[in-house]
Amino acid sequence: MRIALLGFGSVGRGIARVILAKDLDITVTGIADSKSGIIDAAGIDLAAALARKENGGPCGNAGVTPADVVAKADYDVLVEVTPTNVDDGEPALGHIRAALRRRKHVVTSNKGPIALAYPELRALAEENGVFLKYEATVCGAIPLIHAMQEGLAGNTISRLYGVFNGTCNYILTRMAAEGLTYEQALAEARELGYAEADPTYDVEGIDAAIKLVILANTILDMRTGLDSVERTGISLLTPDALQLAEDQDCTIRLIGEIVPEAGVLRVSPRIIAKTHPLVVEGTLNAVTVETDLAGDLTFIGKGAGSTETASAVIGDLLYIQSRHVQGS
Amino acid sequence: MKLEMKDQPGQLVAALKPISAVGGNIIAVIHQREATTPAEALDVQIVLELPEGRLENLLELLREQGVSVVRIGEERLLYECTLIMIGHLMHTDISDTVDRIDRTGSAEVTELSLVMPAINSPSSARITIRSTTRPEMKKAIRLLREVAQQKELLIVEPLEDA
């Protein structure tokens, strides 16, 4: 199977490393990052591209753009792993459309296009007889979308809730464990690389809300948008509040919640018993799905990280490979 | 509730059995032997907790056992919900906040723990509300959310009560 890779940041490089390390029958024929690109139908030397990038250089040639790779490279699957833009999903959205129109399968970790334009992209994929897979957009390594679409097919999901943002979970874990203020815990999360310089996207619950929208639109058939999510972040929480929860053997977590029947989409800090399976430590994610046939299921795992996200992307790739791509 | 039963062996057990049958929890049984009622009858007072909507079922089972219910006391507040409030709780009149819940008549604040770190820093409080029924609890929480919005307070709700 031949793939083209858009985005050569930590996720893109994580994927390249897995392809190098494992015999997956995957050849990379195009790579582009924001500054350069490379196209080679015979297969790109991934080790060399990784080395260039790790030495601070470009991944390819300055004249080659992501649009060139999408339009000209010879591939079966476009792997789109560029950073998320939640305003209009671009430029990723345009690249995904172009690839689908070329009858290429698409695997993406990019939340923007899926949250903003899933119905359109799905229709486009169906029209062209190709797959659009996006497991890595929600909860990194946890195969939540696959589990709900395949493993739990036939179940009616009455409620879905959990910890969708590792940065917030880390901050709350540290506030509870050490009595840190929100600001102190955030500073620590930044130092460890868990939080961005501008942490708004995480701490105000936007990231979790986008993931809810993706699940609501793609699995629960809710046709909703980011504006429909009732959202409260964690930036106003105090160490005292966590202590008051602690006094009752509880703690506080930022919980994303969907109740399809009632149309509820909500991200908010919630009091939760410390023995609850969703009370996970550090940057972990955890999601409980309430179903009619299978009962309650809780998934716990790493929500971010280059290898963990690569795991979800590779899973999608091999799903497509095993079903619809012949040869390599 | 106050029950009246025949003063015969096994009658008390017959009266208590249906309570567990409907999923109730007996908190206290006051069994008065002094005859204040006609000779062959016996008064028993029972305090119990019942899941919502099971009272009718229980009364029917008691009748089948030949136990007559003389009186049903006031329903106590059984639904409990603990929330945390963060913000300028004193400056925004916390007794008014509590009052607004209490004034509903169907829910009341039964516990309040307040932490005030410094004059100008936001304070945090844990507040416990009790209500008679689940819908009344939902109403009380909705009311608290409205108050919080007016007073710019952050409310942290429990996970269970969606």
Tab-separated table of C-alpha atoms in Angstrom:
chain	number	residue	atom	x	y	z
A	1	MET	CA	0.000	0.000	0.000
A	2	ARG	CA	1.278	3.453	-0.903
A	3	ILE	CA	0.577	6.477	1.269
A	4	ALA	CA	1.198	10.210	1.090
A	5	LEU	CA	1.859	11.951	4.366
A	6	LEU	CA	0.802	15.554	5.032
A	7	GLY	CA	2.342	16.891	8.207
A	8	PHE	CA	5.779	15.856	9.442
A	9	GLY	CA	5.540	17.108	13.006
A	10	SER	CA	5.510	14.777	16.000
A	11	VAL	CA	2.571	12.680	14.746
A	12	GLY	CA	3.837	12.457	11.163
A	13	ARG	CA	7.309	11.469	12.307
A	14	GLY	CA	5.791	8.987	14.776
A	15	ILE	CA	4.014	7.310	11.859
A	16	ALA	CA	7.204	7.291	9.784
A	17	ARG	CA	9.098	5.630	12.642
A	18	VAL	CA	6.456	2.902	13.002
A	19	ILE	CA	6.537	2.231	9.240
A	20	LEU	CA	10.335	1.963	9.418
A	21	ALA	CA	10.287	-0.273	12.471
A	22	LYS	CA	7.554	-2.683	11.436
A	23	ASP	CA	6.988	-4.691	8.320
A	24	LEU	CA	3.560	-3.277	7.438
A	25	ASP	CA	3.814	-3.363	3.659
A	26	ILE	CA	3.424	0.424	3.505
A	27	THR	CA	5.414	2.586	1.092
A	28	VAL	CA	5.498	6.356	1.478
A	29	THR	CA	5.445	8.085	-1.915
A	30	GLY	CA	4.895	11.672	-0.800
A	31	ILE	CA	5.605	13.783	2.283
A	32	ALA	CA	4.919	17.453	2.917
A	33	ASP	CA	5.190	19.741	5.903
A	34	SER	CA	4.414	23.444	5.973
A	35	LYS	CA	7.722	24.419	4.368
A	36	SER	CA	8.722	21.654	1.980
A	37	GLY	CA	7.731	18.451	0.262
A	38	ILE	CA	9.029	15.384	-1.514
A	39	ILE	CA	7.431	13.073	-4.066
A	40	ASP	CA	8.921	9.749	-5.148
A	41	ALA	CA	6.787	7.017	-6.701
A	42	ALA	CA	9.487	4.467	-5.930
A	43	GLY	CA	9.267	5.149	-2.199
A	44	ILE	CA	10.864	7.845	-0.087
A	45	ASP	CA	13.833	7.080	2.129
A	46	LEU	CA	12.054	7.659	5.448
A	47	ALA	CA	15.173	7.356	7.583
A	48	ALA	CA	16.832	10.115	5.562
A	49	ALA	CA	13.739	12.354	5.761
A	50	LEU	CA	13.556	11.844	9.545
A	51	ALA	CA	17.237	12.638	9.887
A	52	ARG	CA	16.897	15.850	7.848
A	53	LYS	CA	13.971	16.973	9.973
A	54	GLU	CA	15.631	16.099	13.256
A	55	ASN	CA	18.678	18.133	12.271
A	56	GLY	CA	16.404	21.151	11.949
A	57	GLY	CA	16.167	20.957	8.173
A	58	PRO	CA	13.150	20.619	5.847
A	59	CYS	CA	11.624	17.196	5.166
A	60	GLY	CA	11.985	17.666	1.410
A	61	ASN	CA	12.358	20.321	-1.275
A	62	ALA	CA	11.283	23.910	-0.739
A	63	GLY	CA	9.358	24.105	-4.038
A	64	VAL	CA	7.004	21.184	-3.271
A	65	THR	CA	3.751	22.097	-1.457
A	66	PRO	CA	1.197	19.912	0.333
A	67	ALA	CA	-1.216	20.617	-2.548
A	68	ASP	CA	1.392	19.240	-4.990
A	69	VAL	CA	1.714	16.051	-2.952
A	70	VAL	CA	-2.082	15.628	-2.797
A	71	ALA	CA	-2.506	16.220	-6.531
A	72	LYS	CA	0.582	14.627	-8.026
A	73	ALA	CA	1.918	11.870	-5.807
A	74	ASP	CA	1.079	8.274	-6.558
A	75	TYR	CA	-0.688	6.901	-3.460
A	76	ASP	CA	-3.674	4.836	-2.253
A	77	VAL	CA	-4.223	6.653	1.039
A	78	LEU	CA	-3.660	10.261	2.030
A	79	VAL	CA	-2.543	10.461	5.666
A	80	GLU	CA	-3.375	13.950	6.849
A	81	VAL	CA	-1.817	14.741	10.241
A	82	THR	CA	-1.332	18.507	10.229
A	83	PRO	CA	-2.319	20.667	13.249
A	84	THR	CA	-5.996	21.399	13.909
A	85	ASN	CA	-7.644	24.602	12.795
A	86	VAL	CA	-11.094	24.802	14.358
A	87	ASP	CA	-12.179	27.981	12.580
A	88	ASP	CA	-12.454	26.698	9.025
A	89	GLY	CA	-10.483	23.438	9.013
A	90	GLU	CA	-8.157	24.775	6.303
A	91	PRO	CA	-5.843	24.074	4.616
A	92	ALA	CA	-6.417	20.444	5.642
A	93	LEU	CA	-10.072	20.444	4.577
A	94	GLY	CA	-9.165	21.389	0.992
A	95	HIS	CA	-6.475	18.725	0.817
A	96	ILE	CA	-8.844	16.038	2.102
A	97	ARG	CA	-11.516	17.040	-0.446
A	98	ALA	CA	-8.962	16.974	-3.259
A	99	ALA	CA	-7.714	13.509	-2.278
A	100	LEU	CA	-11.239	12.084	-1.999
A	101	ARG	CA	-12.049	13.505	-5.447
A	102	ARG	CA	-8.969	11.696	-6.752
A	103	ARG	CA	-10.582	8.513	-5.351
A	104	LYS	CA	-7.939	8.202	-2.663
A	105	HIS	CA	-8.739	6.925	0.822
A	106	VAL	CA	-8.082	9.429	3.617
A	107	VAL	CA	-6.865	8.829	7.168
A	108	THR	CA	-6.614	11.888	9.381
A	109	SER	CA	-5.816	12.886	12.953
A	110	ASN	CA	-7.026	16.424	12.243
A	111	LYS	CA	-10.091	17.367	14.319
A	112	GLY	CA	-10.961	20.538	12.393
A	113	PRO	CA	-12.164	19.062	9.087
A	114	ILE	CA	-14.005	16.178	10.783
A	115	ALA	CA	-15.762	18.398	13.333
A	116	LEU	CA	-16.686	21.026	10.739
A	117	ALA	CA	-17.457	19.097	7.576
A	118	TYR	CA	-18.005	15.412	8.300
A	119	PRO	CA	-21.347	14.970	6.458
A	120	GLU	CA	-19.931	16.567	3.321
A	121	LEU	CA	-16.636	14.632	3.462
A	122	ARG	CA	-18.388	11.366	4.109
A	123	ALA	CA	-20.717	11.905	1.154
A	124	LEU	CA	-17.702	12.744	-0.997
A	125	ALA	CA	-15.904	9.575	0.125
A	126	GLU	CA	-18.972	7.450	-0.615
A	127	GLU	CA	-19.424	9.033	-4.023
A	128	ASN	CA	-15.868	8.128	-4.892
A	129	GLY	CA	-15.960	4.682	-3.316
A	130	VAL	CA	-13.195	5.340	-0.790
A	131	PHE	CA	-12.762	5.328	2.992
A	132	LEU	CA	-12.482	8.335	5.293
A	133	LYS	CA	-11.065	7.269	8.679
A	134	TYR	CA	-10.357	9.516	11.674
A	135	GLU	CA	-9.732	7.331	14.737
A	136	ALA	CA	-6.837	9.543	15.893
A	137	THR	CA	-9.063	12.638	16.208
A	138	VAL	CA	-10.601	11.424	19.486
A	139	CYS	CA	-8.635	10.146	22.485
A	140	GLY	CA	-5.371	9.294	20.700
A	141	ALA	CA	-4.513	5.664	21.215
A	142	ILE	CA	-7.945	4.549	22.469
A	143	PRO	CA	-9.744	2.814	19.584
A	144	LEU	CA	-13.018	4.407	20.628
A	145	ILE	CA	-14.466	5.116	17.175
A	146	HIS	CA	-13.640	1.660	15.887
A	147	ALA	CA	-15.127	0.092	19.036
A	148	MET	CA	-18.372	2.004	18.636
A	149	GLN	CA	-18.691	1.610	14.877
A	150	GLU	CA	-17.661	-2.035	14.682
A	151	GLY	CA	-17.589	-3.751	18.061
A	152	LEU	CA	-20.731	-2.115	19.385
A	153	ALA	CA	-22.627	-2.057	16.097
A	154	GLY	CA	-26.297	-2.710	16.801
A	155	ASN	CA	-26.156	-1.198	20.270
A	156	THR	CA	-28.077	1.939	21.107
A	157	ILE	CA	-25.866	4.367	22.976
A	158	SER	CA	-27.824	6.175	25.680
A	159	ARG	CA	-24.972	8.169	27.178
A	160	LEU	CA	-21.283	8.692	26.584
A	161	TYR	CA	-19.057	10.605	28.971
A	162	GLY	CA	-15.505	10.873	30.092
A	163	VAL	CA	-12.168	12.590	30.327
A	164	PHE	CA	-11.268	13.756	26.817
A	165	ASN	CA	-8.429	16.160	27.529
A	166	GLY	CA	-5.155	14.997	29.025
A	167	THR	CA	-3.860	18.496	29.768
A	168	CYS	CA	-6.848	19.338	31.980
A	169	ASN	CA	-6.650	15.941	33.602
A	170	TYR	CA	-2.998	16.498	34.420
A	171	ILE	CA	-3.704	19.937	35.916
A	172	LEU	CA	-6.580	18.630	38.066
A	173	THR	CA	-4.582	15.584	39.165
A	174	ARG	CA	-1.748	17.838	40.326
A	175	MET	CA	-4.071	20.332	42.029
A	176	ALA	CA	-5.698	17.517	44.002
A	177	ALA	CA	-2.481	15.661	44.845
A	178	GLU	CA	-0.274	18.612	45.816
A	179	GLY	CA	-2.752	21.353	46.659
A	180	LEU	CA	-1.323	23.442	43.804
A	181	THR	CA	-3.222	26.448	42.497
A	182	TYR	CA	-4.543	26.273	38.958
A	183	GLU	CA	-1.754	28.619	37.806
A	184	GLN	CA	0.980	26.524	39.426
A	185	ALA	CA	-0.343	23.285	37.948
A	186	LEU	CA	-0.672	24.906	34.517
A	187	ALA	CA	2.925	26.183	34.695
A	188	GLU	CA	4.070	22.665	35.522
A	189	ALA	CA	2.060	21.210	32.619
A	190	ARG	CA	3.710	23.738	30.296
A	191	GLU	CA	7.191	22.850	31.511
A	192	LEU	CA	6.525	19.193	30.793
A	193	GLY	CA	5.200	20.025	27.330
A	194	TYR	CA	1.618	18.946	28.119
A	195	ALA	CA	0.197	22.446	27.703
A	196	GLU	CA	0.686	24.976	24.907
A	197	ALA	CA	1.870	28.558	25.462
A	198	ASP	CA	-1.759	29.539	24.911
A	199	PRO	CA	-3.617	26.899	26.896
A	200	THR	CA	-7.130	28.264	26.148
A	201	TYR	CA	-7.951	25.508	23.672
A	202	ASP	CA	-7.428	22.860	26.371
A	203	VAL	CA	-8.383	24.507	29.655
A	204	GLU	CA	-11.560	26.180	28.426
A	205	GLY	CA	-12.835	22.816	27.240
A	206	ILE	CA	-12.751	23.633	23.505
A	207	ASP	CA	-10.645	20.573	22.645
A	208	ALA	CA	-13.002	18.282	24.570
A	209	ALA	CA	-16.019	19.973	22.974
A	210	ILE	CA	-14.637	19.352	19.453
A	211	LYS	CA	-14.188	15.674	20.276
A	212	LEU	CA	-17.801	15.515	21.489
A	213	VAL	CA	-18.966	17.108	18.238
A	214	ILE	CA	-16.979	14.534	16.233
A	215	LEU	CA	-18.500	11.623	18.162
A	216	ALA	CA	-21.984	13.164	18.045
A	217	ASN	CA	-21.874	13.752	14.296
A	218	THR	CA	-20.055	10.661	13.122
A	219	ILE	CA	-21.360	7.962	15.445
A	220	LEU	CA	-24.511	9.224	17.138
A	221	ASP	CA	-25.997	10.881	14.064
A	222	MET	CA	-26.719	14.139	15.915
A	223	ARG	CA	-25.822	16.718	13.240
A	224	THR	CA	-24.522	19.269	15.672
A	225	GLY	CA	-21.819	21.913	15.941
A	226	LEU	CA	-19.409	23.427	18.416
A	227	ASP	CA	-21.923	26.159	19.287
A	228	SER	CA	-24.319	23.542	20.640
A	229	VAL	CA	-21.873	22.353	23.303
A	230	GLU	CA	-22.512	23.791	26.764
A	231	ARG	CA	-18.988	24.470	27.902
A	232	THR	CA	-17.261	25.395	31.172
A	233	GLY	CA	-13.493	25.189	31.607
A	234	ILE	CA	-11.282	24.542	34.609
A	235	SER	CA	-9.433	27.867	34.905
A	236	LEU	CA	-11.585	29.128	37.789
A	237	LEU	CA	-11.172	26.028	39.960
A	238	THR	CA	-9.496	26.550	43.321
A	239	PRO	CA	-7.399	24.169	45.441
A	240	ASP	CA	-10.084	24.680	48.123
A	241	ALA	CA	-12.746	23.309	45.792
A	242	LEU	CA	-10.672	20.185	45.204
A	243	GLN	CA	-10.134	19.856	48.952
A	244	LEU	CA	-13.875	20.183	49.608
A	245	ALA	CA	-14.447	17.361	47.120
A	246	GLU	CA	-11.625	15.351	48.686
A	247	ASP	CA	-13.284	15.626	52.115
A	248	GLN	CA	-16.073	13.482	50.706
A	249	ASP	CA	-13.780	10.991	48.966
A	250	CYS	CA	-14.437	12.684	45.675
A	251	THR	CA	-12.385	14.707	43.234
A	252	ILE	CA	-13.049	17.026	40.276
A	253	ARG	CA	-12.529	16.140	36.618
A	254	LEU	CA	-13.348	17.931	33.375
A	255	ILE	CA	-16.028	15.681	31.912
A	256	GLY	CA	-17.356	15.718	28.370
A	257	GLU	CA	-20.818	14.248	28.141
A	258	ILE	CA	-23.280	13.342	25.391
A	259	VAL	CA	-26.861	12.242	26.028
A	260	PRO	CA	-28.148	11.687	22.471
A	261	GLU	CA	-31.826	11.262	23.392
A	262	ALA	CA	-31.926	14.564	25.302
A	263	GLY	CA	-29.644	16.357	22.829
A	264	VAL	CA	-27.198	17.123	25.645
A	265	LEU	CA	-23.630	18.033	24.719
A	266	ARG	CA	-21.713	19.338	27.679
A	267	VAL	CA	-18.163	19.900	28.879
A	268	SER	CA	-17.835	20.928	32.519
A	269	PRO	CA	-15.877	20.243	35.689
A	270	ARG	CA	-17.781	17.645	37.723
A	271	ILE	CA	-17.548	16.131	41.187
A	272	ILE	CA	-16.777	12.448	40.875
A	273	ALA	CA	-16.095	9.686	43.415
A	274	LYS	CA	-12.404	8.833	43.610
A	275	THR	CA	-13.246	5.176	43.079
A	276	HIS	CA	-15.021	5.893	39.774
A	277	PRO	CA	-13.294	4.249	36.780
A	278	LEU	CA	-13.121	7.624	35.007
A	279	VAL	CA	-10.835	9.028	37.689
A	280	VAL	CA	-7.591	8.447	35.821
A	281	GLU	CA	-4.259	10.016	36.694
A	282	GLY	CA	-2.006	12.322	34.719
A	283	THR	CA	-2.584	12.819	31.017
A	284	LEU	CA	-4.710	9.710	30.479
A	285	ASN	CA	-8.092	9.801	28.770
A	286	ALA	CA	-11.061	7.670	29.854
A	287	VAL	CA	-14.496	7.282	28.319
A	288	THR	CA	-17.567	5.393	29.495
A	289	VAL	CA	-20.152	4.333	26.919
A	290	GLU	CA	-23.594	3.277	28.144
A	291	THR	CA	-25.285	0.871	25.747
A	292	ASP	CA	-28.460	-1.202	25.726
A	293	LEU	CA	-26.955	-4.556	24.749
A	294	ALA	CA	-23.375	-4.446	25.999
A	295	GLY	CA	-24.051	-2.518	29.198
A	296	ASP	CA	-21.476	0.036	30.334
A	297	LEU	CA	-17.988	-0.022	28.866
A	298	THR	CA	-15.061	2.113	29.980
A	299	PHE	CA	-12.039	2.720	27.777
A	300	ILE	CA	-8.837	4.075	29.298
A	301	GLY	CA	-5.633	4.995	27.496
A	302	LYS	CA	-3.221	7.618	26.315
A	303	GLY	CA	-4.959	10.489	24.570
A	304	ALA	CA	-1.878	12.070	23.036
A	305	GLY	CA	1.755	11.431	22.177
A	306	SER	CA	3.352	10.783	18.812
A	307	THR	CA	3.549	6.998	19.008
A	308	GLU	CA	0.092	6.701	20.591
A	309	THR	CA	-1.527	8.867	17.920
A	310	ALA	CA	0.440	6.975	15.274
A	311	SER	CA	-1.118	3.797	16.676
A	312	ALA	CA	-4.588	5.095	15.787
A	313	VAL	CA	-3.491	6.248	12.323
A	314	ILE	CA	-1.735	2.954	11.565
A	315	GLY	CA	-4.833	1.082	12.768
A	316	ASP	CA	-6.974	3.000	10.271
A	317	LEU	CA	-4.421	2.411	7.503
A	318	LEU	CA	-4.291	-1.324	8.066
A	319	TYR	CA	-8.103	-1.450	8.234
A	320	ILE	CA	-8.204	0.042	4.738
A	321	GLN	CA	-5.323	-2.121	3.547
A	322	SER	CA	-6.972	-5.338	4.668
A	323	ARG	CA	-10.221	-4.481	2.919
A	324	HIS	CA	-9.618	-2.473	-0.182
A	325	VAL	CA	-6.071	-1.957	-1.265
A	326	GLN	CA	-4.370	-4.548	-3.424
A	327	GLY	CA	-0.613	-4.942	-3.716
A	328	SER	CA	1.864	-2.478	-2.302
B	1	MET	CA	-46.214	5.684	58.849
B	2	LYS	CA	-48.442	4.463	61.624
B	3	LEU	CA	-49.821	0.968	61.296
B	4	GLU	CA	-52.548	-0.827	63.135
B	5	MET	CA	-52.437	-4.605	63.315
B	6	LYS	CA	-53.992	-7.484	65.202
B	7	ASP	CA	-52.230	-8.328	68.440
B	8	GLN	CA	-51.263	-11.797	67.298
B	9	PRO	CA	-47.909	-13.584	66.940
B	10	GLY	CA	-46.229	-12.993	63.557
B	11	GLN	CA	-48.132	-9.813	62.778
B	12	LEU	CA	-45.139	-7.517	63.096
B	13	VAL	CA	-43.092	-9.646	60.691
B	14	ALA	CA	-46.038	-9.674	58.304
B	15	ALA	CA	-46.074	-5.896	58.390
B	16	LEU	CA	-42.334	-5.491	57.881
B	17	LYS	CA	-41.865	-8.052	55.109
B	18	PRO	CA	-43.603	-6.047	52.368
B	19	ILE	CA	-41.272	-3.138	53.053
B	20	SER	CA	-38.217	-5.059	51.990
B	21	ALA	CA	-40.231	-6.624	49.173
B	22	VAL	CA	-40.630	-3.204	47.557
B	23	GLY	CA	-36.996	-2.286	48.120
B	24	GLY	CA	-37.572	-0.116	51.166
B	25	ASN	CA	-35.209	0.460	54.027
B	26	ILE	CA	-36.505	0.396	57.610
B	27	ILE	CA	-34.947	3.120	59.707
B	28	ALA	CA	-36.905	2.755	62.959
B	29	VAL	CA	-39.755	0.700	64.378
B	30	ILE	CA	-41.628	2.015	67.412
B	31	HIS	CA	-43.672	-0.761	68.862
B	32	GLN	CA	-46.007	0.305	71.657
B	33	ARG	CA	-47.347	-2.482	73.787
B	34	GLU	CA	-49.567	-0.333	75.997
B	35	ALA	CA	-53.067	-0.690	74.732
B	36	THR	CA	-54.183	2.724	73.564
B	37	THR	CA	-56.397	1.154	70.912
B	38	PRO	CA	-59.236	-1.358	71.143
B	39	ALA	CA	-58.081	-4.507	72.920
B	40	GLU	CA	-57.180	-6.717	69.942
B	41	ALA	CA	-55.316	-4.086	67.929
B	42	LEU	CA	-51.708	-2.920	68.189
B	43	ASP	CA	-50.073	0.319	67.089
B	44	VAL	CA	-46.719	0.333	65.328
B	45	GLN	CA	-44.902	3.341	63.944
B	46	ILE	CA	-42.387	2.776	61.215
B	47	VAL	CA	-39.900	5.190	59.719
B	48	LEU	CA	-38.707	4.021	56.355
B	49	GLU	CA	-37.035	4.994	53.118
B	50	LEU	CA	-38.666	3.958	49.877
B	51	PRO	CA	-37.575	4.223	46.283
B	52	GLU	CA	-39.681	6.727	44.389
B	53	GLY	CA	-43.130	5.542	43.291
B	54	ARG	CA	-43.252	2.433	45.466
B	55	LEU	CA	-45.593	3.723	48.169
B	56	GLU	CA	-48.809	2.579	46.466
B	57	ASN	CA	-47.342	-0.857	45.938
B	58	LEU	CA	-46.386	-1.092	49.611
B	59	LEU	CA	-49.826	-0.014	50.822
B	60	GLU	CA	-51.436	-2.715	48.698
B	61	LEU	CA	-49.107	-5.411	50.059
B	62	LEU	CA	-49.823	-4.278	53.626
B	63	ARG	CA	-53.568	-4.486	53.024
B	64	GLU	CA	-53.128	-8.027	51.711
B	65	GLN	CA	-51.418	-8.899	55.010
B	66	GLY	CA	-54.376	-7.551	56.957
B	67	VAL	CA	-52.439	-4.568	58.256
B	68	SER	CA	-54.227	-1.251	58.114
B	69	VAL	CA	-52.314	1.936	57.656
B	70	VAL	CA	-53.684	4.494	60.058
B	71	ARG	CA	-51.588	7.437	58.970
B	72	ILE	CA	-48.760	8.247	56.572
B	73	GLY	CA	-46.457	10.914	57.881
B	74	GLU	CA	-44.771	13.625	55.922
B	75	GLU	CA	-42.467	12.498	53.151
B	76	ARG	CA	-38.966	13.357	54.129
B	77	LEU	CA	-36.328	14.771	51.862
B	78	LEU	CA	-34.605	11.770	50.369
B	79	TYR	CA	-32.717	12.972	47.332
B	80	GLU	CA	-29.366	14.416	48.191
B	81	CYS	CA	-27.002	16.228	45.903
B	82	THR	CA	-23.677	17.821	46.772
B	83	LEU	CA	-22.257	20.593	44.600
B	84	ILE	CA	-19.315	22.945	44.825
B	85	MET	CA	-19.600	26.684	44.247
B	86	ILE	CA	-16.634	28.923	43.480
B	87	GLY	CA	-16.611	32.695	43.287
B	88	HIS	CA	-17.243	35.725	45.422
B	89	LEU	CA	-19.748	33.886	47.548
B	90	MET	CA	-19.944	36.302	50.484
B	91	HIS	CA	-20.008	39.466	48.363
B	92	THR	CA	-22.870	38.004	46.357
B	93	ASP	CA	-24.842	37.194	49.526
B	94	ILE	CA	-24.587	33.476	50.156
B	95	SER	CA	-27.571	33.508	52.514
B	96	ASP	CA	-29.697	34.774	49.637
B	97	THR	CA	-28.345	31.925	47.460
B	98	VAL	CA	-29.318	29.390	50.133
B	99	ASP	CA	-32.626	31.126	50.692
B	100	ARG	CA	-33.644	30.851	47.073
B	101	ILE	CA	-33.279	27.064	47.204
B	102	ASP	CA	-35.122	26.835	50.535
B	103	ARG	CA	-37.969	29.014	49.274
B	104	THR	CA	-38.872	26.397	46.643
B	105	GLY	CA	-40.489	24.446	49.476
B	106	SER	CA	-39.525	21.146	47.872
B	107	ALA	CA	-35.766	21.369	48.282
B	108	GLU	CA	-33.521	22.722	50.975
B	109	VAL	CA	-29.882	23.288	51.736
B	110	THR	CA	-28.881	20.948	54.550
B	111	GLU	CA	-25.136	21.538	54.679
B	112	LEU	CA	-22.704	24.237	53.684
B	113	SER	CA	-18.921	24.261	54.064
B	114	LEU	CA	-17.195	27.459	53.097
B	115	VAL	CA	-13.500	28.197	52.582
B	116	MET	CA	-12.387	31.820	52.255
B	117	PRO	CA	-8.650	32.061	51.533
B	118	ALA	CA	-8.349	35.886	51.373
B	119	ILE	CA	-10.578	38.924	51.137
B	120	ASN	CA	-10.263	39.380	47.406
B	121	SER	CA	-9.721	35.780	46.304
B	122	PRO	CA	-12.659	33.692	45.242
B	123	SER	CA	-14.045	31.460	47.968
B	124	SER	CA	-15.197	27.880	47.571
B	125	ALA	CA	-18.161	26.175	49.169
B	126	ARG	CA	-19.583	22.696	49.252
B	127	ILE	CA	-23.352	22.774	49.381
B	128	THR	CA	-25.676	19.843	50.019
B	129	ILE	CA	-29.256	20.037	48.823
B	130	ARG	CA	-32.024	17.624	49.762
B	131	SER	CA	-35.317	17.288	47.955
B	132	THR	CA	-38.368	15.058	48.005
B	133	THR	CA	-38.186	13.768	44.454
B	134	ARG	CA	-35.724	13.586	41.588
B	135	PRO	CA	-37.592	16.143	39.448
B	136	GLU	CA	-37.609	18.545	42.405
B	137	MET	CA	-33.846	18.071	42.708
B	138	LYS	CA	-33.394	18.850	39.033
B	139	LYS	CA	-35.478	21.973	39.508
B	140	ALA	CA	-33.349	23.049	42.480
B	141	ILE	CA	-30.136	22.532	40.489
B	142	ARG	CA	-31.555	24.529	37.571
B	143	LEU	CA	-32.396	27.298	40.006
B	144	LEU	CA	-28.888	27.206	41.456
B	145	ARG	CA	-27.438	27.436	37.931
B	146	GLU	CA	-29.522	30.559	37.281
B	147	VAL	CA	-28.395	32.131	40.545
B	148	ALA	CA	-24.787	31.244	39.686
B	149	GLN	CA	-25.096	32.922	36.328
B	150	GLN	CA	-26.486	36.113	37.879
B	151	LYS	CA	-23.799	36.158	40.552
B	152	GLU	CA	-20.971	34.949	38.286
B	153	LEU	CA	-20.286	31.847	40.306
B	154	LEU	CA	-18.872	28.594	38.982
B	155	ILE	CA	-20.961	25.569	39.906
B	156	VAL	CA	-19.354	22.129	39.884
B	157	GLU	CA	-22.084	19.515	39.690
B	158	PRO	CA	-21.733	15.827	40.462
B	159	LEU	CA	-21.236	13.489	37.516
B	160	GLU	CA	-24.273	11.353	38.335
B	161	ASP	CA	-27.004	13.963	37.964
B	162	ALA	CA	-26.940	14.753	34.297
